[in-house]
XYZ file of C-alpha atoms in Angstrom:
431
model
C -102.522 91.112 -49.616
C -100.901 90.779 -52.797
C -97.642 92.191 -54.206
C -99.082 94.456 -56.393
C -101.009 96.316 -52.887
C -98.377 98.616 -51.414
C -98.013 100.122 -54.958
C -101.257 101.117 -55.099
C -102.080 101.932 -51.406
C -98.883 104.792 -51.892
C -99.866 108.146 -50.524
C -99.825 110.717 -53.641
C -98.379 114.272 -52.915
C -99.039 116.837 -55.271
C -96.981 119.369 -55.920
C -99.577 122.523 -54.250
C -98.879 120.068 -51.022
C -102.686 118.341 -51.013
C -101.945 114.478 -49.979
C -104.111 111.941 -52.059
C -104.723 108.528 -49.997
C -103.740 106.195 -52.768
C -103.081 106.056 -56.214
C -106.632 104.690 -57.713
C -108.844 107.081 -58.241
C -112.876 107.333 -60.262
C -112.914 108.572 -63.098
C -115.529 111.075 -64.364
C -118.517 109.124 -65.812
C -121.521 111.659 -66.338
C -124.274 111.554 -63.764
C -126.686 112.706 -65.543
C -128.673 112.605 -62.611
C -130.084 116.566 -62.488
C -133.355 118.182 -62.321
C -135.168 119.732 -64.720
C -133.639 123.341 -63.220
C -129.792 121.827 -64.165
C -129.315 121.463 -60.318
C -127.902 118.336 -57.969
C -130.566 116.093 -57.267
C -130.944 113.278 -53.871
C -129.378 111.158 -56.834
C -125.494 112.579 -56.705
C -125.559 112.663 -52.566
C -126.703 108.861 -52.597
C -124.101 107.748 -55.322
C -121.218 109.618 -53.812
C -122.227 108.294 -50.568
C -121.704 104.773 -52.432
C -118.050 105.809 -53.883
C -116.937 107.429 -51.060
C -116.840 103.836 -49.295
C -115.323 102.815 -52.553
C -111.482 103.163 -51.683
C -110.403 104.967 -54.070
C -108.500 107.990 -52.752
C -109.528 110.643 -55.418
C -113.807 110.665 -57.124
C -113.683 113.134 -59.706
C -117.683 114.285 -60.639
C -119.100 113.475 -64.299
C -119.451 117.215 -65.753
C -120.560 120.309 -64.373
C -121.608 122.804 -66.547
C -120.193 126.616 -66.556
C -123.068 128.293 -68.325
C -127.123 127.479 -68.719
C -128.235 127.958 -71.718
C -124.550 124.857 -72.599
C -125.652 121.622 -71.274
C -123.817 118.425 -72.864
C -126.634 116.289 -72.556
C -130.030 116.034 -70.473
C -128.809 115.642 -66.283
C -126.525 117.775 -66.509
C -125.692 119.738 -63.491
C -125.320 123.624 -64.378
C -123.469 125.965 -61.427
C -123.097 129.368 -61.868
C -124.631 131.143 -59.288
C -125.050 130.019 -55.541
C -128.902 129.207 -55.821
C -127.834 125.419 -55.370
C -125.218 125.814 -52.752
C -127.542 123.195 -50.124
C -127.676 120.631 -52.563
C -123.576 120.914 -53.888
C -122.188 121.163 -50.160
C -123.968 117.762 -49.346
C -122.751 116.173 -52.440
C -119.446 117.403 -52.062
C -119.960 115.960 -47.805
C -121.112 112.634 -48.657
C -118.149 111.788 -51.926
C -115.345 112.708 -48.344
C -117.325 111.056 -45.876
C -114.417 108.398 -45.492
C -111.312 110.912 -46.395
C -111.520 110.336 -50.631
C -110.665 114.178 -51.922
C -113.276 115.121 -54.185
C -112.646 117.107 -57.572
C -115.285 119.102 -59.763
C -115.243 118.020 -63.529
C -115.917 121.537 -65.252
C -117.102 121.773 -68.218
C -118.370 123.460 -71.406
C -119.977 121.197 -74.586
C -119.387 123.840 -77.280
C -120.720 122.443 -80.157
C -121.131 118.949 -79.511
C -124.853 119.982 -77.675
C -127.808 117.572 -79.723
C -130.319 119.315 -81.379
C -133.149 118.468 -79.080
C -130.933 120.642 -75.928
C -129.842 123.624 -78.396
C -130.637 124.307 -82.280
C -127.714 126.468 -82.403
C -124.879 125.694 -80.399
C -121.430 127.463 -80.103
C -118.065 127.013 -80.906
C -114.236 128.489 -82.256
C -115.713 128.327 -85.304
C -119.017 127.353 -87.634
C -117.351 123.566 -88.237
C -120.095 121.065 -87.585
C -119.508 117.873 -85.667
C -119.533 114.918 -88.763
C -120.655 111.283 -88.787
C -123.815 111.403 -86.213
C -126.864 111.710 -88.055
C -127.660 115.083 -88.145
C -127.989 114.683 -84.177
C -126.054 118.098 -83.852
C -126.662 121.118 -85.463
C -123.595 123.671 -87.269
C -122.659 125.725 -84.662
C -122.320 129.805 -84.727
C -118.375 130.957 -83.974
C -118.072 132.621 -80.353
C -117.460 136.441 -80.697
C -113.876 137.622 -78.790
C -116.479 138.827 -76.030
C -117.983 135.862 -75.444
C -114.687 133.817 -75.192
C -113.645 135.800 -72.404
C -116.894 136.107 -71.309
C -116.563 132.187 -71.021
C -113.186 132.486 -69.270
C -114.888 133.863 -66.344
C -117.195 131.814 -65.830
C -115.284 128.702 -65.187
C -113.456 130.920 -62.670
C -116.746 131.602 -61.685
C -118.472 127.751 -61.145
C -114.930 126.976 -59.648
C -115.011 128.897 -56.618
C -118.880 128.201 -56.473
C -117.723 124.862 -56.242
C -114.462 125.159 -53.663
C -116.796 127.106 -51.375
C -119.353 123.786 -51.111
C -116.691 121.683 -50.171
C -115.235 120.554 -53.564
C -111.340 119.350 -52.350
C -110.185 120.130 -56.013
C -110.816 121.530 -59.570
C -110.649 119.279 -62.608
C -110.851 121.662 -66.118
C -112.217 119.026 -69.332
C -109.901 120.112 -72.492
C -110.887 116.164 -73.590
C -113.363 114.806 -75.663
C -113.807 117.391 -78.505
C -115.988 119.841 -76.052
C -115.396 123.640 -76.500
C -111.769 123.511 -75.204
C -110.512 120.727 -76.942
C -112.235 122.265 -80.129
C -110.435 125.313 -78.925
C -106.889 122.887 -79.569
C -108.059 121.219 -82.661
C -106.587 122.757 -85.696
C -109.733 120.855 -87.561
C -112.536 122.553 -85.026
C -111.192 125.809 -84.842
C -110.270 127.541 -87.451
C -110.144 131.511 -86.347
C -107.315 133.768 -87.267
C -107.945 136.048 -84.404
C -106.037 135.711 -80.942
C -107.593 132.548 -79.861
C -106.600 130.615 -83.466
C -104.535 130.486 -85.954
C -101.191 128.432 -85.191
C -101.255 126.127 -81.943
C -99.682 129.042 -79.167
C -103.054 130.903 -79.706
C -105.466 127.406 -79.956
C -104.035 126.786 -76.618
C -104.664 130.544 -75.284
C -108.318 129.681 -73.944
C -107.116 126.643 -72.122
C -104.555 128.425 -70.701
C -106.667 131.917 -70.006
C -108.826 129.522 -68.322
C -106.384 127.762 -65.909
C -104.980 131.038 -64.874
C -108.422 132.756 -64.009
C -109.973 129.799 -61.870
C -105.855 129.040 -60.127
C -106.666 132.766 -59.212
C -110.125 132.557 -58.091
C -109.728 128.995 -55.741
C -105.987 129.816 -55.000
C -102.838 127.413 -54.822
C -103.643 125.260 -51.774
C -107.023 123.396 -53.852
C -105.519 121.331 -56.300
C -106.136 122.294 -60.254
C -106.035 119.267 -62.559
C -106.282 119.130 -66.551
C -107.837 116.765 -68.623
C -106.589 116.725 -71.555
C -106.488 113.942 -75.210
C -103.256 112.824 -76.443
C -104.223 113.215 -79.827
C -108.612 113.459 -80.746
C -107.846 110.685 -83.897
C -109.182 113.294 -86.505
C -107.436 113.754 -89.650
C -105.834 117.218 -89.786
C -106.685 117.354 -85.849
C -105.193 117.870 -82.134
C -102.185 115.408 -82.076
C -99.473 113.973 -79.934
C -97.590 116.289 -81.092
C -99.254 119.277 -80.337
C -100.474 117.628 -77.334
C -97.314 116.968 -76.022
C -96.742 121.226 -76.333
C -99.875 121.955 -74.667
C -98.502 120.048 -71.940
C -95.471 121.311 -71.477
C -97.428 124.883 -71.439
C -99.118 123.187 -68.458
C -96.329 122.610 -66.361
C -95.680 126.131 -66.393
C -98.865 127.259 -65.591
C -98.537 124.942 -62.640
C -101.232 122.643 -62.610
C -101.331 120.048 -60.247
C -101.896 116.824 -61.909
C -102.813 116.087 -66.018
C -105.209 113.344 -66.483
C -104.730 111.726 -70.322
C -107.258 110.712 -71.866
C -108.269 110.960 -76.022
C -111.015 111.065 -78.995
C -114.123 112.837 -79.446
C -117.663 112.472 -79.851
C -116.150 111.535 -83.606
C -114.459 109.080 -82.781
C -114.563 105.820 -80.180
C -111.818 106.309 -77.539
C -113.704 108.659 -74.788
C -116.556 105.761 -75.323
C -114.792 103.164 -73.996
C -113.466 101.667 -77.155
C -109.771 102.258 -78.985
C -110.575 104.785 -81.413
C -107.151 103.077 -83.472
C -104.998 100.097 -83.652
C -103.582 99.565 -79.530
C -99.912 98.465 -79.586
C -99.029 95.148 -78.781
C -97.205 96.392 -75.504
C -100.247 98.943 -74.614
C -102.890 95.865 -75.164
C -100.743 93.523 -72.898
C -100.295 96.326 -70.499
C -104.506 97.436 -70.688
C -103.765 101.174 -70.568
C -104.845 102.809 -74.191
C -102.596 105.890 -73.728
C -99.775 104.628 -72.470
C -97.525 105.047 -74.682
C -98.046 108.498 -74.836
C -97.472 109.009 -71.199
C -94.187 107.368 -71.813
C -93.602 110.102 -73.722
C -94.795 113.037 -71.653
C -93.417 112.080 -68.332
C -89.543 112.344 -70.218
C -90.834 116.400 -70.660
C -92.539 116.728 -68.027
C -92.574 116.053 -63.731
C -96.721 116.541 -63.796
C -98.042 113.701 -61.721
C -100.040 111.818 -64.723
C -103.544 110.736 -64.427
C -104.290 107.617 -67.034
C -107.280 106.723 -67.782
C -109.267 104.156 -70.429
C -108.257 100.426 -70.143
C -107.090 99.443 -66.382
C -109.107 96.426 -65.077
C -105.883 94.848 -63.255
C -103.598 95.353 -60.207
C -101.066 93.714 -62.264
C -101.549 96.927 -65.269
C -101.875 99.024 -62.651
C -99.510 98.642 -60.147
C -97.503 97.792 -63.632
C -97.429 101.583 -64.605
C -97.083 102.419 -60.933
C -93.584 101.144 -60.230
C -92.474 101.898 -63.415
C -92.875 105.384 -63.261
C -95.061 106.155 -65.716
C -98.154 107.602 -64.329
C -99.063 108.465 -60.898
C -102.456 107.611 -60.653
C -105.110 105.247 -62.075
C -108.405 106.121 -63.573
C -111.778 103.661 -63.392
C -114.400 104.546 -64.474
C -117.646 101.728 -65.949
C -115.050 98.965 -63.372
C -116.552 101.370 -60.369
C -120.174 102.268 -61.945
C -120.533 97.716 -61.392
C -117.751 97.328 -58.770
C -118.168 100.313 -56.678
C -115.756 98.639 -54.100
C -113.423 97.660 -56.274
C -110.461 100.225 -55.397
C -110.803 98.843 -51.562
C -111.284 95.341 -52.955
C -107.846 95.871 -55.027
C -106.028 97.588 -51.741
C -106.692 94.269 -49.557
C -106.072 92.195 -52.496
C -109.324 90.641 -52.312
C -109.566 91.084 -56.055
C -106.897 91.406 -58.259
C -109.002 92.257 -61.062
C -111.944 93.476 -62.604
C -114.956 91.812 -64.287
C -116.374 94.602 -66.037
C -116.258 93.480 -69.947
C -117.807 95.576 -72.375
C -121.582 94.970 -72.951
C -123.021 94.845 -76.998
C -125.426 94.271 -79.091
C -123.799 93.309 -81.792
C -124.478 95.448 -84.035
C -121.229 98.313 -84.596
C -122.801 101.203 -85.120
C -124.610 101.626 -82.055
C -122.495 98.710 -79.996
C -120.706 102.540 -78.471
C -123.604 104.136 -77.399
C -125.271 101.219 -76.139
C -122.319 99.850 -73.832
C -122.613 103.363 -72.593
C -126.120 103.702 -71.597
C -125.755 100.185 -69.986
C -123.412 102.059 -67.351
C -125.245 104.855 -66.879
C -128.570 102.968 -65.877
C -126.016 101.309 -63.278
C -125.180 104.878 -61.998
C -128.862 105.046 -61.217
C -129.456 101.902 -59.562
C -126.789 103.334 -57.351
C -128.095 106.871 -56.947
C -131.605 105.416 -55.992
C -130.115 103.155 -53.301
C -130.080 99.861 -55.518
C -127.233 97.605 -56.189
C -125.750 97.930 -59.718
C -127.258 94.842 -62.214
C -124.449 93.470 -64.105
C -126.749 90.654 -65.590
C -129.057 92.694 -67.389
C -129.469 92.648 -71.211
C -128.198 95.568 -72.911
C -132.253 96.364 -74.571
C -133.693 95.860 -71.152
C -131.309 98.655 -69.963
C -131.673 100.516 -73.011
C -135.497 100.433 -72.464
C -135.277 101.377 -68.798
C -132.848 103.948 -70.172
C -135.600 106.241 -72.550
C -138.331 105.007 -70.255
C -137.092 106.845 -67.380
C -136.547 109.971 -69.814
C -140.252 109.943 -71.410
C -141.446 112.062 -68.685
C -139.004 114.646 -69.651
C -139.795 114.708 -73.200
C -143.036 115.304 -72.918
C -142.395 117.994 -70.837
C -140.266 118.777 -73.288
C -143.459 119.354 -75.981
C -146.211 120.083 -73.796
C -144.049 123.246 -73.352
C -143.359 123.505 -76.980
C -140.060 121.635 -76.604
C -138.258 124.475 -74.327
C -138.341 124.690 -71.163
C -138.117 128.310 -68.855
C -135.828 128.113 -65.628
C -135.970 130.230 -62.995
C -133.880 132.735 -64.249
C -135.429 133.215 -67.802
C -132.383 130.904 -69.418
C -133.566 128.731 -72.058
C -132.764 125.373 -70.796
C -133.865 121.629 -71.868
C -134.618 118.905 -69.769
C -132.705 114.935 -68.444
C -130.753 111.639 -69.230
C -127.524 110.421 -69.693
C -123.867 109.745 -70.556
C -120.267 109.322 -69.931
C -117.140 110.979 -69.444
């Protein structure tokens, strides 16, 4: 045991009375393990059983999408009815085997859907994703009625997942996905009830928070993942984010997770989107400056994800009362028992480092795919393989996708699910 261990091992009681067993969380990574019908699989059960032994007090799932026609990457799970309740229950149960909270992260990709999955995505406004080499098509603007329907879908999905045994819900309002698109003046150019000024731009998020809370009740923790900024010119900045934080505090959420970036920047890929202040770099966390700022304006419990690698860095942030919980994502793709080792003092730092090809335009994606294949190994009952070269793991990634790509070609590039919705097939990423 080290001097930092007691800080990491402290319990945390959330505003609704729920208690986290310690201050370490497995942050969300998109597992990309869903099947052709967008359902969870045995891989989810095996992976979360492994993470249940991690020592983390909180496990947050990767993207669970709320609409069957809108998945952000191949392998996403969609929950819009109770057809997969059996596997959802086993997934939640596996993660809880050693006492951790398991929260389901709800999302909708909006315009951030690859063209191979949806040639006409939806968004607040018809603003295409820039600088992505044609990977995404220009979106269609949602109607007022469609926006209201999506609010209901978030609530429906939340209710199903809580009934399946997930102990909390996190609403993903970061990384340039649909809710984030509504928040940003760069992507929300509406002039109706859902845009035009910052109050109306955040209405979609606030209505979702209210609908989900009404569905799951006060006893179940409700969290929101929010960008500190999207790092885009004319976009969602720290001033607007701080105003959203105050509004969320007024709504009575139980925890706020701070992140940053979009598909048009690098922050959400685990790489800083803009120069990191020397103080933040020294203290590891990318978004610590923003956490310090909002700590002065609200009393919400804060989870900070992005950059933490050492017990000292985590303990400094918690001990100085800047954050309450530290999120670890990619370290747990390679070292699934890292929190337990940090808590008992046998490890003081993660050995995970960015794995790159040395090609700037490909490095973010190759690092992402490298970590995704490590999740697949654990989902297959194997140990991570940290020594594998990124080129080998990329070959593994694409070879695993090949059968699903062929399936799309044979079916005329489109596959129809059990209920007739148009869906596509399977593959990965992180969030």
